[in-house]
Amino acid sequence: LPTIFEGVVPHHQAEKEGVAKILDELHLKKIEMADLIYIANVGGYIGERTAFELSYAKEIGKPIMFHEPPDSTKQGQRGDLE
């Protein structure tokens, strides 16, 4: 994270290395190139980043397949599972 967020502990290695934005853009580009989006949501859990990417995939009309039925009680804060 940028130094303006002093005291905030990064939750992801990419944030520690300062490449989180680049990886986010790469993931969205891969979604655009994919024929199908497969969500490996073991135990029904969908994390915040995956939920964001899932919403993007839906926005651009990609077919989506889940490993397990999504559990809305375990989804990330920004997710849209409908």
PDB file of C-alpha atoms in Angstrom:
ATOM      1  CA  LEU A   1       0.000   0.000   0.000  1.00  0.00           C
ATOM      2  CA  PRO A   2       1.178   3.556  -0.558  1.00  0.00           C
ATOM      3  CA  THR A   3       2.930   5.232   2.320  1.00  0.00           C
ATOM      4  CA  ILE A   4      -0.105   7.483   2.896  1.00  0.00           C
ATOM      5  CA  PHE A   5      -1.643   4.464   4.647  1.00  0.00           C
ATOM      6  CA  GLU A   6       0.890   4.349   7.446  1.00  0.00           C
ATOM      7  CA  GLY A   7       0.076   1.766  10.060  1.00  0.00           C
ATOM      8  CA  VAL A   8      -2.165  -0.261   7.721  1.00  0.00           C
ATOM      9  CA  VAL A   9      -0.963  -3.816   7.445  1.00  0.00           C
ATOM     10  CA  PRO A  10      -1.288  -5.200   3.894  1.00  0.00           C
ATOM     11  CA  HIS A  11      -3.472  -8.316   3.754  1.00  0.00           C
ATOM     12  CA  HIS A  12      -1.981  -9.685   0.586  1.00  0.00           C
ATOM     13  CA  GLN A  13       1.598 -10.247  -0.574  1.00  0.00           C
ATOM     14  CA  ALA A  14       0.898  -8.183  -3.712  1.00  0.00           C
ATOM     15  CA  GLU A  15       0.074  -5.192  -1.524  1.00  0.00           C
ATOM     16  CA  LYS A  16       3.341  -5.661   0.354  1.00  0.00           C
ATOM     17  CA  GLU A  17       5.225  -5.713  -2.938  1.00  0.00           C
ATOM     18  CA  GLY A  18       3.267  -2.793  -4.429  1.00  0.00           C
ATOM     19  CA  VAL A  19       1.878  -4.734  -7.399  1.00  0.00           C
ATOM     20  CA  ALA A  20      -1.744  -5.257  -6.318  1.00  0.00           C
ATOM     21  CA  LYS A  21      -3.150  -2.837  -8.926  1.00  0.00           C
ATOM     22  CA  ILE A  22      -1.177  -4.505 -11.717  1.00  0.00           C
ATOM     23  CA  LEU A  23      -2.431  -7.939 -10.655  1.00  0.00           C
ATOM     24  CA  ASP A  24      -6.024  -6.680 -10.429  1.00  0.00           C
ATOM     25  CA  GLU A  25      -5.806  -5.363 -13.997  1.00  0.00           C
ATOM     26  CA  LEU A  26      -4.260  -8.640 -15.162  1.00  0.00           C
ATOM     27  CA  HIS A  27      -7.062 -10.685 -13.570  1.00  0.00           C
ATOM     28  CA  LEU A  28      -9.723  -8.548 -15.260  1.00  0.00           C
ATOM     29  CA  LYS A  29      -7.958  -8.901 -18.616  1.00  0.00           C
ATOM     30  CA  LYS A  30      -7.865 -12.702 -18.161  1.00  0.00           C
ATOM     31  CA  ILE A  31     -11.604 -12.660 -17.416  1.00  0.00           C
ATOM     32  CA  GLU A  32     -12.160 -10.783 -20.680  1.00  0.00           C
ATOM     33  CA  MET A  33     -10.161 -13.422 -22.592  1.00  0.00           C
ATOM     34  CA  ALA A  34     -11.828 -16.439 -20.942  1.00  0.00           C
ATOM     35  CA  ASP A  35     -14.619 -18.504 -22.493  1.00  0.00           C
ATOM     36  CA  LEU A  36     -15.918 -19.511 -19.052  1.00  0.00           C
ATOM     37  CA  ILE A  37     -15.280 -18.359 -15.492  1.00  0.00           C
ATOM     38  CA  TYR A  38     -14.845 -21.157 -12.934  1.00  0.00           C
ATOM     39  CA  ILE A  39     -15.123 -20.118  -9.282  1.00  0.00           C
ATOM     40  CA  ALA A  40     -13.316 -22.533  -6.947  1.00  0.00           C
ATOM     41  CA  ASN A  41     -15.431 -21.615  -3.916  1.00  0.00           C
ATOM     42  CA  VAL A  42     -14.604 -24.487  -1.585  1.00  0.00           C
ATOM     43  CA  GLY A  43     -17.128 -24.606   1.236  1.00  0.00           C
ATOM     44  CA  GLY A  44     -19.273 -22.046  -0.596  1.00  0.00           C
ATOM     45  CA  TYR A  45     -16.943 -19.197   0.393  1.00  0.00           C
ATOM     46  CA  ILE A  46     -16.307 -16.350  -2.051  1.00  0.00           C
ATOM     47  CA  GLY A  47     -13.785 -13.747  -0.912  1.00  0.00           C
ATOM     48  CA  GLU A  48     -14.011 -10.023  -1.508  1.00  0.00           C
ATOM     49  CA  ARG A  49     -11.668  -9.930  -4.537  1.00  0.00           C
ATOM     50  CA  THR A  50     -13.284 -12.976  -6.115  1.00  0.00           C
ATOM     51  CA  ALA A  51     -16.708 -11.403  -5.581  1.00  0.00           C
ATOM     52  CA  PHE A  52     -15.492  -8.253  -7.336  1.00  0.00           C
ATOM     53  CA  GLU A  53     -14.122 -10.289 -10.251  1.00  0.00           C
ATOM     54  CA  LEU A  54     -17.339 -12.324 -10.371  1.00  0.00           C
ATOM     55  CA  SER A  55     -19.386  -9.122 -10.660  1.00  0.00           C
ATOM     56  CA  TYR A  56     -17.136  -7.958 -13.495  1.00  0.00           C
ATOM     57  CA  ALA A  57     -17.511 -11.281 -15.318  1.00  0.00           C
ATOM     58  CA  LYS A  58     -21.298 -10.997 -15.050  1.00  0.00           C
ATOM     59  CA  GLU A  59     -21.171  -7.399 -16.284  1.00  0.00           C
ATOM     60  CA  ILE A  60     -19.432  -8.446 -19.496  1.00  0.00           C
ATOM     61  CA  GLY A  61     -21.644 -11.499 -19.998  1.00  0.00           C
ATOM     62  CA  LYS A  62     -19.242 -14.345 -19.228  1.00  0.00           C
ATOM     63  CA  PRO A  63     -20.737 -17.741 -18.350  1.00  0.00           C
ATOM     64  CA  ILE A  64     -19.930 -18.645 -14.739  1.00  0.00           C
ATOM     65  CA  MET A  65     -19.593 -22.039 -13.107  1.00  0.00           C
ATOM     66  CA  PHE A  66     -19.151 -22.668  -9.370  1.00  0.00           C
ATOM     67  CA  HIS A  67     -17.322 -25.538  -7.676  1.00  0.00           C
ATOM     68  CA  GLU A  68     -20.035 -25.500  -4.990  1.00  0.00           C
ATOM     69  CA  PRO A  69     -23.277 -23.540  -4.690  1.00  0.00           C
ATOM     70  CA  PRO A  70     -22.389 -20.054  -3.412  1.00  0.00           C
ATOM     71  CA  ASP A  71     -23.140 -19.443   0.263  1.00  0.00           C
ATOM     72  CA  SER A  72     -24.293 -15.844   0.621  1.00  0.00           C
ATOM     73  CA  THR A  73     -23.454 -15.918   4.337  1.00  0.00           C
ATOM     74  CA  LYS A  74     -19.793 -16.489   3.429  1.00  0.00           C
ATOM     75  CA  GLN A  75     -19.425 -14.041   0.543  1.00  0.00           C
ATOM     76  CA  GLY A  76     -17.094 -11.049   0.382  1.00  0.00           C
ATOM     77  CA  GLN A  77     -18.524  -7.610   1.098  1.00  0.00           C
ATOM     78  CA  ARG A  78     -18.704  -6.455  -2.544  1.00  0.00           C
ATOM     79  CA  GLY A  79     -20.123  -9.636  -4.025  1.00  0.00           C
ATOM     80  CA  ASP A  80     -23.227 -10.057  -6.129  1.00  0.00           C
ATOM     81  CA  LEU A  81     -24.202 -13.692  -6.324  1.00  0.00           C
ATOM     82  CA  GLU A  82     -27.576 -13.319  -8.035  1.00  0.00           C
TER      83      GLU A  82
END
